[in-house]
Amino acid sequence: MRHLISPLDLSVTELADILNLAEDIIRDPAKYSECCHGKKLATLFYEPSTRTRLSFEAAMLNLGGSVLGFSSADSSSASKGESVADTIRVISGYADICAMRHPKEGAPLVASMYSEIPVINAGDGGHNHPTQTLTDLLTIKNLKGRLDHLTIGLCGDLKFGRTVHSLINAMVRYPEISFVLISPDELKLPTYIREGVLDKNQIPYKEVRSLEEVLPELDLLYMTRVQKERFFNEEDYIRLKDTYILDAKKMALAKEDMLVLHPLPRVNEIATEVDSDPRAAYFKQAKYGVYARMALIMTLLGVHVD
Ligand code: NCD
């Protein structure tokens, strides 16, 4: 039985297979519309979500399966003190696969140890978000035409942003990738990723404070929201939340084919005037999330369509 807890749980080849499957689903969704008939997906969300939970549900429904679950810790037995280990043992008898989001780093990993069904990490604290990464890779591959030879700007909350951590882990495995890490000092990439992933794999990167200065170099700009819910005090959040605001004036400095990605939700970090710029890809990205998750669910359930 396979789980997806970290983006590294999938080899580059397996990842390529999932992306190819997602692309086939995009070309011919009708072919896949009944392939998970009779299968159930449980969504166990202990933290707020719009896109991730609903795109998982849409994915399973598009495959002809059904969904059950909860969308907040308050509405689950976690509020009575039940452990993740006990919850997943029970859910294993109700569903065939589950997606779990949890504020505690490592919770989906613990769940996978007690589970009898595949567990997908749908975001664990400030740690990882592997299905957002699948979404990001599918978006980049389709809109950029490649996953290699890219200068990737990561901007905003690189400390708590789990989407950034997972994306870095996944992208360092492709040739000629370099990163520009754009953040205030307080929100720099954690050492365990800077040293443990970038340095270890000898990936070129630089850390800068100014977005304007580096914009002309980038093939891809990945904007992020300052992760309010992970701050220890509100004052720091208020001071840092609007450090970067991408607007039309800044976009004028970027390459003509630079892609702007954002896992969403956006707060102030991208002005709405950027939405009509053809380089703004974040709403397309959200749509790719459904196809990426369809391909993942099929893969983990071992479902094939000829
Ligand atoms: C992200 C997350 O939950 O980490 N959202 C998402 O899943 N698309 C990013 C965020 O909340 O800022």
PDB file of C-alpha atoms and ligand atoms in Angstrom:
ATOM      1  CA  MET A   1       0.000   0.000   0.000  1.00  0.00           C
ATOM      2  CA  ARG A   2       1.283   3.457  -0.952  1.00  0.00           C
ATOM      3  CA  HIS A   3       0.858   6.754   0.884  1.00  0.00           C
ATOM      4  CA  LEU A   4       1.841  10.265  -0.180  1.00  0.00           C
ATOM      5  CA  ILE A   5       3.286  12.056   2.826  1.00  0.00           C
ATOM      6  CA  SER A   6       6.315  13.858   1.360  1.00  0.00           C
ATOM      7  CA  PRO A   7       6.869  14.855  -2.283  1.00  0.00           C
ATOM      8  CA  LEU A   8       9.886  12.539  -2.190  1.00  0.00           C
ATOM      9  CA  ASP A   9       7.616   9.522  -1.707  1.00  0.00           C
ATOM     10  CA  LEU A  10       7.267   9.609  -5.506  1.00  0.00           C
ATOM     11  CA  SER A  11      10.298   9.006  -7.706  1.00  0.00           C
ATOM     12  CA  VAL A  12      10.849  11.281 -10.708  1.00  0.00           C
ATOM     13  CA  THR A  13       9.587   8.467 -12.946  1.00  0.00           C
ATOM     14  CA  GLU A  14       6.449   7.899 -10.863  1.00  0.00           C
ATOM     15  CA  LEU A  15       5.845  11.616 -10.850  1.00  0.00           C
ATOM     16  CA  ALA A  16       6.185  11.734 -14.638  1.00  0.00           C
ATOM     17  CA  ASP A  17       3.641   8.888 -14.893  1.00  0.00           C
ATOM     18  CA  ILE A  18       1.174  10.797 -12.701  1.00  0.00           C
ATOM     19  CA  LEU A  19       1.624  14.000 -14.714  1.00  0.00           C
ATOM     20  CA  ASN A  20       1.148  12.072 -17.971  1.00  0.00           C
ATOM     21  CA  LEU A  21      -1.982  10.466 -16.590  1.00  0.00           C
ATOM     22  CA  ALA A  22      -3.289  13.893 -15.490  1.00  0.00           C
ATOM     23  CA  GLU A  23      -2.673  15.194 -19.018  1.00  0.00           C
ATOM     24  CA  ASP A  24      -4.583  12.285 -20.508  1.00  0.00           C
ATOM     25  CA  ILE A  25      -7.449  13.004 -18.116  1.00  0.00           C
ATOM     26  CA  ILE A  26      -7.448  16.644 -19.302  1.00  0.00           C
ATOM     27  CA  ARG A  27      -7.629  15.448 -22.933  1.00  0.00           C
ATOM     28  CA  ASP A  28     -10.392  12.902 -22.388  1.00  0.00           C
ATOM     29  CA  PRO A  29     -12.149  13.217 -19.015  1.00  0.00           C
ATOM     30  CA  ALA A  30     -15.084  11.031 -20.100  1.00  0.00           C
ATOM     31  CA  LYS A  31     -12.742   8.039 -20.350  1.00  0.00           C
ATOM     32  CA  TYR A  32     -12.129   8.257 -16.592  1.00  0.00           C
ATOM     33  CA  SER A  33     -15.592   9.211 -15.390  1.00  0.00           C
ATOM     34  CA  GLU A  34     -16.494   5.830 -13.879  1.00  0.00           C
ATOM     35  CA  CYS A  35     -13.123   4.284 -13.079  1.00  0.00           C
ATOM     36  CA  CYS A  36     -13.453   4.726  -9.294  1.00  0.00           C
ATOM     37  CA  HIS A  37     -17.079   3.687  -9.138  1.00  0.00           C
ATOM     38  CA  GLY A  38     -17.800   2.159  -5.711  1.00  0.00           C
ATOM     39  CA  LYS A  39     -14.659   3.680  -4.117  1.00  0.00           C
ATOM     40  CA  LYS A  40     -14.801   6.220  -1.312  1.00  0.00           C
ATOM     41  CA  LEU A  41     -12.461   9.070  -0.466  1.00  0.00           C
ATOM     42  CA  ALA A  42     -12.466  10.412   3.106  1.00  0.00           C
ATOM     43  CA  THR A  43     -11.329  14.018   3.572  1.00  0.00           C
ATOM     44  CA  LEU A  44     -10.090  14.536   7.137  1.00  0.00           C
ATOM     45  CA  PHE A  45      -9.446  18.257   7.443  1.00  0.00           C
ATOM     46  CA  TYR A  46      -8.369  19.535  10.860  1.00  0.00           C
ATOM     47  CA  GLU A  47      -7.464  22.933   9.340  1.00  0.00           C
ATOM     48  CA  PRO A  48      -9.346  25.312   7.020  1.00  0.00           C
ATOM     49  CA  SER A  49      -9.238  24.699   3.286  1.00  0.00           C
ATOM     50  CA  THR A  50     -11.157  25.634   0.172  1.00  0.00           C
ATOM     51  CA  ARG A  51      -9.189  24.451  -2.833  1.00  0.00           C
ATOM     52  CA  THR A  52      -7.459  21.423  -1.460  1.00  0.00           C
ATOM     53  CA  ARG A  53     -10.517  19.795   0.101  1.00  0.00           C
ATOM     54  CA  LEU A  54     -12.952  20.690  -2.654  1.00  0.00           C
ATOM     55  CA  SER A  55     -10.544  19.774  -5.436  1.00  0.00           C
ATOM     56  CA  PHE A  56     -10.015  16.389  -3.774  1.00  0.00           C
ATOM     57  CA  GLU A  57     -13.770  15.929  -3.602  1.00  0.00           C
ATOM     58  CA  ALA A  58     -14.278  17.094  -7.180  1.00  0.00           C
ATOM     59  CA  ALA A  59     -11.480  14.751  -8.269  1.00  0.00           C
ATOM     60  CA  MET A  60     -13.104  11.704  -6.673  1.00  0.00           C
ATOM     61  CA  LEU A  61     -16.557  12.639  -7.992  1.00  0.00           C
ATOM     62  CA  ASN A  62     -15.112  13.116 -11.507  1.00  0.00           C
ATOM     63  CA  LEU A  63     -13.784   9.558 -11.274  1.00  0.00           C
ATOM     64  CA  GLY A  64     -17.226   8.216 -10.389  1.00  0.00           C
ATOM     65  CA  GLY A  65     -16.380   7.642  -6.718  1.00  0.00           C
ATOM     66  CA  SER A  66     -17.927   9.131  -3.605  1.00  0.00           C
ATOM     67  CA  VAL A  67     -16.684  11.270  -0.746  1.00  0.00           C
ATOM     68  CA  LEU A  68     -17.209  11.619   2.981  1.00  0.00           C
ATOM     69  CA  GLY A  69     -15.371  13.544   5.662  1.00  0.00           C
ATOM     70  CA  PHE A  70     -15.145  16.528   7.960  1.00  0.00           C
ATOM     71  CA  SER A  71     -13.851  20.016   7.308  1.00  0.00           C
ATOM     72  CA  SER A  72     -12.751  21.184  10.756  1.00  0.00           C
ATOM     73  CA  ALA A  73     -11.292  19.706  13.922  1.00  0.00           C
ATOM     74  CA  ASP A  74     -14.246  21.163  15.853  1.00  0.00           C
ATOM     75  CA  SER A  75     -16.715  19.028  13.970  1.00  0.00           C
ATOM     76  CA  SER A  76     -14.706  15.822  14.464  1.00  0.00           C
ATOM     77  CA  SER A  77     -13.946  13.715  17.536  1.00  0.00           C
ATOM     78  CA  ALA A  78     -10.563  15.469  17.752  1.00  0.00           C
ATOM     79  CA  SER A  79     -12.507  18.014  19.810  1.00  0.00           C
ATOM     80  CA  LYS A  80     -13.229  15.200  22.294  1.00  0.00           C
ATOM     81  CA  GLY A  81      -9.554  14.315  22.458  1.00  0.00           C
ATOM     82  CA  GLU A  82      -9.374  11.431  19.978  1.00  0.00           C
ATOM     83  CA  SER A  83      -5.905  10.752  18.555  1.00  0.00           C
ATOM     84  CA  VAL A  84      -5.136  10.747  14.829  1.00  0.00           C
ATOM     85  CA  ALA A  85      -4.062   7.109  15.201  1.00  0.00           C
ATOM     86  CA  ASP A  86      -7.474   6.056  16.511  1.00  0.00           C
ATOM     87  CA  THR A  87      -9.367   8.170  13.981  1.00  0.00           C
ATOM     88  CA  ILE A  88      -7.550   6.652  11.026  1.00  0.00           C
ATOM     89  CA  ARG A  89      -8.034   3.087  12.299  1.00  0.00           C
ATOM     90  CA  VAL A  90     -11.766   3.753  12.256  1.00  0.00           C
ATOM     91  CA  ILE A  91     -11.818   5.607   8.918  1.00  0.00           C
ATOM     92  CA  SER A  92      -9.922   2.680   7.370  1.00  0.00           C
ATOM     93  CA  GLY A  93     -13.151   0.731   7.732  1.00  0.00           C
ATOM     94  CA  TYR A  94     -15.269   3.443   6.113  1.00  0.00           C
ATOM     95  CA  ALA A  95     -13.272   4.538   3.060  1.00  0.00           C
ATOM     96  CA  ASP A  96     -10.771   3.281   0.475  1.00  0.00           C
ATOM     97  CA  ILE A  97      -8.387   6.266   0.548  1.00  0.00           C
ATOM     98  CA  CYS A  98      -8.071   9.431   2.606  1.00  0.00           C
ATOM     99  CA  ALA A  99      -6.658  12.934   2.380  1.00  0.00           C
ATOM    100  CA  MET A 100      -5.640  14.512   5.683  1.00  0.00           C
ATOM    101  CA  ARG A 101      -4.793  18.117   6.536  1.00  0.00           C
ATOM    102  CA  HIS A 102      -3.537  18.822  10.035  1.00  0.00           C
ATOM    103  CA  PRO A 103      -1.946  21.792  11.833  1.00  0.00           C
ATOM    104  CA  LYS A 104       0.688  19.516  13.389  1.00  0.00           C
ATOM    105  CA  GLU A 105       3.730  18.607  11.329  1.00  0.00           C
ATOM    106  CA  GLY A 106       3.922  14.836  10.965  1.00  0.00           C
ATOM    107  CA  ALA A 107       0.263  14.055  11.758  1.00  0.00           C
ATOM    108  CA  PRO A 108      -0.438  12.459   8.336  1.00  0.00           C
ATOM    109  CA  LEU A 109       2.765  10.423   8.706  1.00  0.00           C
ATOM    110  CA  VAL A 110       1.535   9.095  12.055  1.00  0.00           C
ATOM    111  CA  ALA A 111      -1.837   8.344  10.459  1.00  0.00           C
ATOM    112  CA  SER A 112      -0.137   6.374   7.668  1.00  0.00           C
ATOM    113  CA  MET A 113       1.488   4.123  10.276  1.00  0.00           C
ATOM    114  CA  TYR A 114      -1.890   3.034  11.633  1.00  0.00           C
ATOM    115  CA  SER A 115      -3.873   3.136   8.413  1.00  0.00           C
ATOM    116  CA  GLU A 116      -5.160   0.281   6.316  1.00  0.00           C
ATOM    117  CA  ILE A 117      -5.899   2.622   3.403  1.00  0.00           C
ATOM    118  CA  PRO A 118      -3.619   5.027   1.472  1.00  0.00           C
ATOM    119  CA  VAL A 119      -3.127   8.325   3.306  1.00  0.00           C
ATOM    120  CA  ILE A 120      -2.470  11.508   1.344  1.00  0.00           C
ATOM    121  CA  ASN A 121      -0.927  14.456   3.167  1.00  0.00           C
ATOM    122  CA  ALA A 122      -3.089  17.455   2.247  1.00  0.00           C
ATOM    123  CA  GLY A 123      -0.848  19.829   4.230  1.00  0.00           C
ATOM    124  CA  ASP A 124       0.809  19.282   7.626  1.00  0.00           C
ATOM    125  CA  GLY A 125       1.535  22.480   9.543  1.00  0.00           C
ATOM    126  CA  GLY A 126       4.456  24.433   8.087  1.00  0.00           C
ATOM    127  CA  HIS A 127       6.020  21.245   6.761  1.00  0.00           C
ATOM    128  CA  ASN A 128       4.818  19.752   3.464  1.00  0.00           C
ATOM    129  CA  HIS A 129       2.013  19.944   0.927  1.00  0.00           C
ATOM    130  CA  PRO A 130       2.803  17.320  -1.709  1.00  0.00           C
ATOM    131  CA  THR A 131      -0.481  17.521  -3.640  1.00  0.00           C
ATOM    132  CA  GLN A 132      -0.037  21.265  -4.093  1.00  0.00           C
ATOM    133  CA  THR A 133       3.350  20.364  -5.535  1.00  0.00           C
ATOM    134  CA  LEU A 134       1.771  17.895  -7.976  1.00  0.00           C
ATOM    135  CA  THR A 135      -0.567  20.720  -8.972  1.00  0.00           C
ATOM    136  CA  ASP A 136       2.348  23.134  -9.355  1.00  0.00           C
ATOM    137  CA  LEU A 137       4.363  20.696 -11.469  1.00  0.00           C
ATOM    138  CA  LEU A 138       1.394  19.961 -13.732  1.00  0.00           C
ATOM    139  CA  THR A 139       0.863  23.703 -14.161  1.00  0.00           C
ATOM    140  CA  ILE A 140       4.515  24.429 -14.899  1.00  0.00           C
ATOM    141  CA  LYS A 141       4.834  21.497 -17.307  1.00  0.00           C
ATOM    142  CA  ASN A 142       1.735  22.554 -19.233  1.00  0.00           C
ATOM    143  CA  LEU A 143       2.215  26.306 -19.296  1.00  0.00           C
ATOM    144  CA  LYS A 144       6.019  26.430 -19.489  1.00  0.00           C
ATOM    145  CA  GLY A 145       6.498  23.218 -21.460  1.00  0.00           C
ATOM    146  CA  ARG A 146       9.270  21.920 -19.198  1.00  0.00           C
ATOM    147  CA  LEU A 147      10.298  21.188 -15.620  1.00  0.00           C
ATOM    148  CA  ASP A 148      14.015  21.831 -16.132  1.00  0.00           C
ATOM    149  CA  HIS A 149      16.202  24.846 -16.966  1.00  0.00           C
ATOM    150  CA  LEU A 150      14.192  27.217 -14.812  1.00  0.00           C
ATOM    151  CA  THR A 151      15.079  30.116 -12.540  1.00  0.00           C
ATOM    152  CA  ILE A 152      12.382  30.021  -9.898  1.00  0.00           C
ATOM    153  CA  GLY A 153      11.631  32.969  -7.632  1.00  0.00           C
ATOM    154  CA  LEU A 154       9.948  32.034  -4.348  1.00  0.00           C
ATOM    155  CA  CYS A 155       8.541  35.089  -2.651  1.00  0.00           C
ATOM    156  CA  GLY A 156       6.951  35.839   0.702  1.00  0.00           C
ATOM    157  CA  ASP A 157       6.681  33.507   3.667  1.00  0.00           C
ATOM    158  CA  LEU A 158       9.411  30.972   2.969  1.00  0.00           C
ATOM    159  CA  LYS A 159       9.608  30.042   6.633  1.00  0.00           C
ATOM    160  CA  PHE A 160       6.113  28.731   7.260  1.00  0.00           C
ATOM    161  CA  GLY A 161       5.005  28.190   3.651  1.00  0.00           C
ATOM    162  CA  ARG A 162       4.657  24.436   3.279  1.00  0.00           C
ATOM    163  CA  THR A 163       3.921  24.720  -0.445  1.00  0.00           C
ATOM    164  CA  VAL A 164       7.371  26.268  -0.925  1.00  0.00           C
ATOM    165  CA  HIS A 165       9.084  23.538   1.088  1.00  0.00           C
ATOM    166  CA  SER A 166       7.476  20.783  -0.941  1.00  0.00           C
ATOM    167  CA  LEU A 167       8.079  22.523  -4.261  1.00  0.00           C
ATOM    168  CA  ILE A 168      11.786  22.909  -3.527  1.00  0.00           C
ATOM    169  CA  ASN A 169      12.080  19.241  -2.575  1.00  0.00           C
ATOM    170  CA  ALA A 170      10.436  18.211  -5.830  1.00  0.00           C
ATOM    171  CA  MET A 171      12.163  20.661  -8.209  1.00  0.00           C
ATOM    172  CA  VAL A 172      15.769  20.010  -7.163  1.00  0.00           C
ATOM    173  CA  ARG A 173      15.515  16.645  -8.903  1.00  0.00           C
ATOM    174  CA  TYR A 174      15.300  18.248 -12.380  1.00  0.00           C
ATOM    175  CA  PRO A 175      18.326  19.516 -14.361  1.00  0.00           C
ATOM    176  CA  GLU A 176      19.440  23.154 -14.286  1.00  0.00           C
ATOM    177  CA  ILE A 177      17.095  24.504 -11.658  1.00  0.00           C
ATOM    178  CA  SER A 178      18.068  27.541  -9.625  1.00  0.00           C
ATOM    179  CA  PHE A 179      16.186  29.436  -6.969  1.00  0.00           C
ATOM    180  CA  VAL A 180      15.894  33.056  -5.943  1.00  0.00           C
ATOM    181  CA  LEU A 181      14.580  33.183  -2.388  1.00  0.00           C
ATOM    182  CA  ILE A 182      12.818  36.479  -1.807  1.00  0.00           C
ATOM    183  CA  SER A 183      11.737  37.204   1.769  1.00  0.00           C
ATOM    184  CA  PRO A 184      12.238  39.450   4.758  1.00  0.00           C
ATOM    185  CA  ASP A 185      14.865  38.164   7.212  1.00  0.00           C
ATOM    186  CA  GLU A 186      12.216  36.928   9.620  1.00  0.00           C
ATOM    187  CA  LEU A 187      10.597  34.708   6.977  1.00  0.00           C
ATOM    188  CA  LYS A 188      13.651  33.135   5.370  1.00  0.00           C
ATOM    189  CA  LEU A 189      13.706  29.501   4.284  1.00  0.00           C
ATOM    190  CA  PRO A 190      14.362  27.199   7.282  1.00  0.00           C
ATOM    191  CA  THR A 191      17.924  25.885   7.638  1.00  0.00           C
ATOM    192  CA  TYR A 192      16.790  22.267   7.297  1.00  0.00           C
ATOM    193  CA  ILE A 193      15.717  23.004   3.730  1.00  0.00           C
ATOM    194  CA  ARG A 194      18.452  25.476   2.797  1.00  0.00           C
ATOM    195  CA  GLU A 195      21.229  23.175   3.974  1.00  0.00           C
ATOM    196  CA  GLY A 196      19.483  19.813   3.879  1.00  0.00           C
ATOM    197  CA  VAL A 197      18.006  20.181   0.385  1.00  0.00           C
ATOM    198  CA  LEU A 198      19.595  23.057  -1.566  1.00  0.00           C
ATOM    199  CA  ASP A 199      23.207  22.826  -0.328  1.00  0.00           C
ATOM    200  CA  LYS A 200      23.105  19.052  -0.180  1.00  0.00           C
ATOM    201  CA  ASN A 201      22.063  18.820  -3.846  1.00  0.00           C
ATOM    202  CA  GLN A 202      24.380  21.682  -4.892  1.00  0.00           C
ATOM    203  CA  ILE A 203      21.499  23.714  -6.218  1.00  0.00           C
ATOM    204  CA  PRO A 204      22.343  27.337  -7.076  1.00  0.00           C
ATOM    205  CA  TYR A 205      20.314  29.851  -5.071  1.00  0.00           C
ATOM    206  CA  LYS A 206      20.473  33.316  -3.618  1.00  0.00           C
ATOM    207  CA  GLU A 207      18.574  34.953  -0.790  1.00  0.00           C
ATOM    208  CA  VAL A 208      17.396  38.509  -1.398  1.00  0.00           C
ATOM    209  CA  ARG A 209      15.045  40.985   0.159  1.00  0.00           C
ATOM    210  CA  SER A 210      14.030  42.989  -2.922  1.00  0.00           C
ATOM    211  CA  LEU A 211      11.556  41.548  -5.425  1.00  0.00           C
ATOM    212  CA  GLU A 212      12.068  44.356  -7.976  1.00  0.00           C
ATOM    213  CA  GLU A 213      15.786  43.706  -8.197  1.00  0.00           C
ATOM    214  CA  VAL A 214      15.460  40.071  -9.237  1.00  0.00           C
ATOM    215  CA  LEU A 215      12.217  40.089 -11.222  1.00  0.00           C
ATOM    216  CA  PRO A 216      13.914  40.407 -14.648  1.00  0.00           C
ATOM    217  CA  GLU A 217      15.848  37.138 -14.069  1.00  0.00           C
ATOM    218  CA  LEU A 218      12.913  34.894 -13.260  1.00  0.00           C
ATOM    219  CA  ASP A 219      11.200  32.283 -15.444  1.00  0.00           C
ATOM    220  CA  LEU A 220       8.646  31.661 -12.741  1.00  0.00           C
ATOM    221  CA  LEU A 221       7.533  33.665  -9.733  1.00  0.00           C
ATOM    222  CA  TYR A 222       5.854  31.687  -6.950  1.00  0.00           C
ATOM    223  CA  MET A 223       4.108  34.140  -4.639  1.00  0.00           C
ATOM    224  CA  THR A 224       2.934  33.089  -1.184  1.00  0.00           C
ATOM    225  CA  ARG A 225       0.669  34.372   1.557  1.00  0.00           C
ATOM    226  CA  VAL A 226       2.218  35.262   4.899  1.00  0.00           C
ATOM    227  CA  GLN A 227       0.981  32.338   7.024  1.00  0.00           C
ATOM    228  CA  LYS A 228      -0.899  34.215   9.713  1.00  0.00           C
ATOM    229  CA  GLU A 229      -2.017  31.076  11.554  1.00  0.00           C
ATOM    230  CA  ARG A 230       1.580  29.993  12.218  1.00  0.00           C
ATOM    231  CA  PHE A 231       2.755  33.251  13.815  1.00  0.00           C
ATOM    232  CA  PHE A 232       3.343  33.378  17.525  1.00  0.00           C
ATOM    233  CA  ASN A 233       2.306  37.012  17.841  1.00  0.00           C
ATOM    234  CA  GLU A 234      -0.001  39.234  15.870  1.00  0.00           C
ATOM    235  CA  GLU A 235       2.331  42.243  15.864  1.00  0.00           C
ATOM    236  CA  ASP A 236       4.917  40.368  13.794  1.00  0.00           C
ATOM    237  CA  TYR A 237       2.235  39.264  11.367  1.00  0.00           C
ATOM    238  CA  ILE A 238       0.925  42.802  10.923  1.00  0.00           C
ATOM    239  CA  ARG A 239       4.431  44.138  10.400  1.00  0.00           C
ATOM    240  CA  LEU A 240       5.318  41.521   7.779  1.00  0.00           C
ATOM    241  CA  LYS A 241       2.080  40.760   5.969  1.00  0.00           C
ATOM    242  CA  ASP A 242       2.369  43.372   3.240  1.00  0.00           C
ATOM    243  CA  THR A 243       6.116  43.168   2.638  1.00  0.00           C
ATOM    244  CA  TYR A 244       5.517  42.183  -0.989  1.00  0.00           C
ATOM    245  CA  ILE A 245       2.715  43.289  -3.232  1.00  0.00           C
ATOM    246  CA  LEU A 246       3.056  42.263  -6.848  1.00  0.00           C
ATOM    247  CA  ASP A 247       1.387  44.871  -9.051  1.00  0.00           C
ATOM    248  CA  ALA A 248       1.317  45.890 -12.712  1.00  0.00           C
ATOM    249  CA  LYS A 249       4.296  48.212 -12.256  1.00  0.00           C
ATOM    250  CA  LYS A 250       6.450  45.376 -10.948  1.00  0.00           C
ATOM    251  CA  MET A 251       5.153  43.002 -13.642  1.00  0.00           C
ATOM    252  CA  ALA A 252       6.565  45.441 -16.209  1.00  0.00           C
ATOM    253  CA  LEU A 253      10.048  44.456 -14.985  1.00  0.00           C
ATOM    254  CA  ALA A 254       9.497  40.737 -15.587  1.00  0.00           C
ATOM    255  CA  LYS A 255      10.176  38.618 -18.664  1.00  0.00           C
ATOM    256  CA  GLU A 256       7.380  38.438 -21.191  1.00  0.00           C
ATOM    257  CA  ASP A 257       6.892  34.760 -20.544  1.00  0.00           C
ATOM    258  CA  MET A 258       7.425  34.704 -16.790  1.00  0.00           C
ATOM    259  CA  LEU A 259       4.668  32.728 -15.066  1.00  0.00           C
ATOM    260  CA  VAL A 260       3.131  33.968 -11.830  1.00  0.00           C
ATOM    261  CA  LEU A 261       1.990  31.120  -9.605  1.00  0.00           C
ATOM    262  CA  HIS A 262       0.352  31.242  -6.179  1.00  0.00           C
ATOM    263  CA  PRO A 263      -1.157  28.282  -4.297  1.00  0.00           C
ATOM    264  CA  LEU A 264      -3.963  30.616  -3.140  1.00  0.00           C
ATOM    265  CA  PRO A 265      -5.649  31.929  -1.042  1.00  0.00           C
ATOM    266  CA  ARG A 266      -4.266  35.339  -1.906  1.00  0.00           C
ATOM    267  CA  VAL A 267      -4.565  38.167   0.578  1.00  0.00           C
ATOM    268  CA  ASN A 268      -2.720  41.338  -0.511  1.00  0.00           C
ATOM    269  CA  GLU A 269       0.425  39.898  -2.069  1.00  0.00           C
ATOM    270  CA  ILE A 270      -0.861  40.076  -5.643  1.00  0.00           C
ATOM    271  CA  ALA A 271      -2.854  43.159  -6.636  1.00  0.00           C
ATOM    272  CA  THR A 272      -6.039  42.217  -8.481  1.00  0.00           C
ATOM    273  CA  GLU A 273      -4.873  44.300 -11.464  1.00  0.00           C
ATOM    274  CA  VAL A 274      -2.351  41.504 -12.169  1.00  0.00           C
ATOM    275  CA  ASP A 275      -5.153  38.976 -12.708  1.00  0.00           C
ATOM    276  CA  SER A 276      -5.713  40.096 -16.282  1.00  0.00           C
ATOM    277  CA  ASP A 277      -2.005  39.821 -17.159  1.00  0.00           C
ATOM    278  CA  PRO A 278      -1.568  36.765 -19.424  1.00  0.00           C
ATOM    279  CA  ARG A 279       1.357  35.708 -17.225  1.00  0.00           C
ATOM    280  CA  ALA A 280      -0.889  35.356 -14.170  1.00  0.00           C
ATOM    281  CA  ALA A 281      -1.471  31.602 -13.914  1.00  0.00           C
ATOM    282  CA  TYR A 282      -2.812  31.114 -10.387  1.00  0.00           C
ATOM    283  CA  PHE A 283      -6.441  30.493 -11.265  1.00  0.00           C
ATOM    284  CA  LYS A 284      -5.440  28.030 -13.991  1.00  0.00           C
ATOM    285  CA  GLN A 285      -3.164  26.431 -11.403  1.00  0.00           C
ATOM    286  CA  ALA A 286      -6.125  25.864  -9.062  1.00  0.00           C
ATOM    287  CA  LYS A 287      -7.940  24.113 -11.903  1.00  0.00           C
ATOM    288  CA  TYR A 288      -4.977  21.859 -12.647  1.00  0.00           C
ATOM    289  CA  GLY A 289      -5.241  20.765  -8.994  1.00  0.00           C
ATOM    290  CA  VAL A 290      -8.321  18.681  -9.745  1.00  0.00           C
ATOM    291  CA  TYR A 291      -6.594  16.762 -12.562  1.00  0.00           C
ATOM    292  CA  ALA A 292      -3.436  16.233 -10.528  1.00  0.00           C
ATOM    293  CA  ARG A 293      -5.497  14.807  -7.658  1.00  0.00           C
ATOM    294  CA  MET A 294      -7.540  12.597 -10.023  1.00  0.00           C
ATOM    295  CA  ALA A 295      -4.310  11.074 -11.319  1.00  0.00           C
ATOM    296  CA  LEU A 296      -2.966  10.656  -7.779  1.00  0.00           C
ATOM    297  CA  ILE A 297      -6.107   8.962  -6.449  1.00  0.00           C
ATOM    298  CA  MET A 298      -6.098   6.514  -9.381  1.00  0.00           C
ATOM    299  CA  THR A 299      -2.418   5.765  -8.859  1.00  0.00           C
ATOM    300  CA  LEU A 300      -2.679   5.138  -5.122  1.00  0.00           C
ATOM    301  CA  LEU A 301      -5.792   2.988  -5.576  1.00  0.00           C
ATOM    302  CA  GLY A 302      -4.101   1.055  -8.384  1.00  0.00           C
ATOM    303  CA  VAL A 303      -6.919   1.878 -10.814  1.00  0.00           C
ATOM    304  CA  HIS A 304      -6.084   1.662 -14.534  1.00  0.00           C
ATOM    305  CA  VAL A 305      -8.072   2.653 -17.610  1.00  0.00           C
ATOM    306  CA  ASP A 306      -7.119   1.228 -21.014  1.00  0.00           C
TER     307      ASP A 306
HETATM  308  C1  NCD B   1      -1.851  26.611   0.775  1.00  0.00           C
HETATM  309  C2  NCD B   1      -1.757  25.828   2.063  1.00  0.00           C
HETATM  310  O1  NCD B   1      -2.761  25.414   2.614  1.00  0.00           O
HETATM  311  O2  NCD B   1      -0.624  25.614   2.476  1.00  0.00           O
HETATM  312  N1  NCD B   1      -3.146  26.613   0.260  1.00  0.00           N
HETATM  313  C3  NCD B   1      -3.525  25.612  -0.576  1.00  0.00           C
HETATM  314  O3  NCD B   1      -3.583  24.464  -0.204  1.00  0.00           O
HETATM  315  N2  NCD B   1      -3.769  25.923  -1.856  1.00  0.00           N
HETATM  316  C4  NCD B   1      -1.273  27.974   0.860  1.00  0.00           C
HETATM  317  C5  NCD B   1      -1.775  28.898   1.896  1.00  0.00           C
HETATM  318  O4  NCD B   1      -2.672  28.575   2.689  1.00  0.00           O
HETATM  319  O5  NCD B   1      -1.276  30.018   1.937  1.00  0.00           O
END
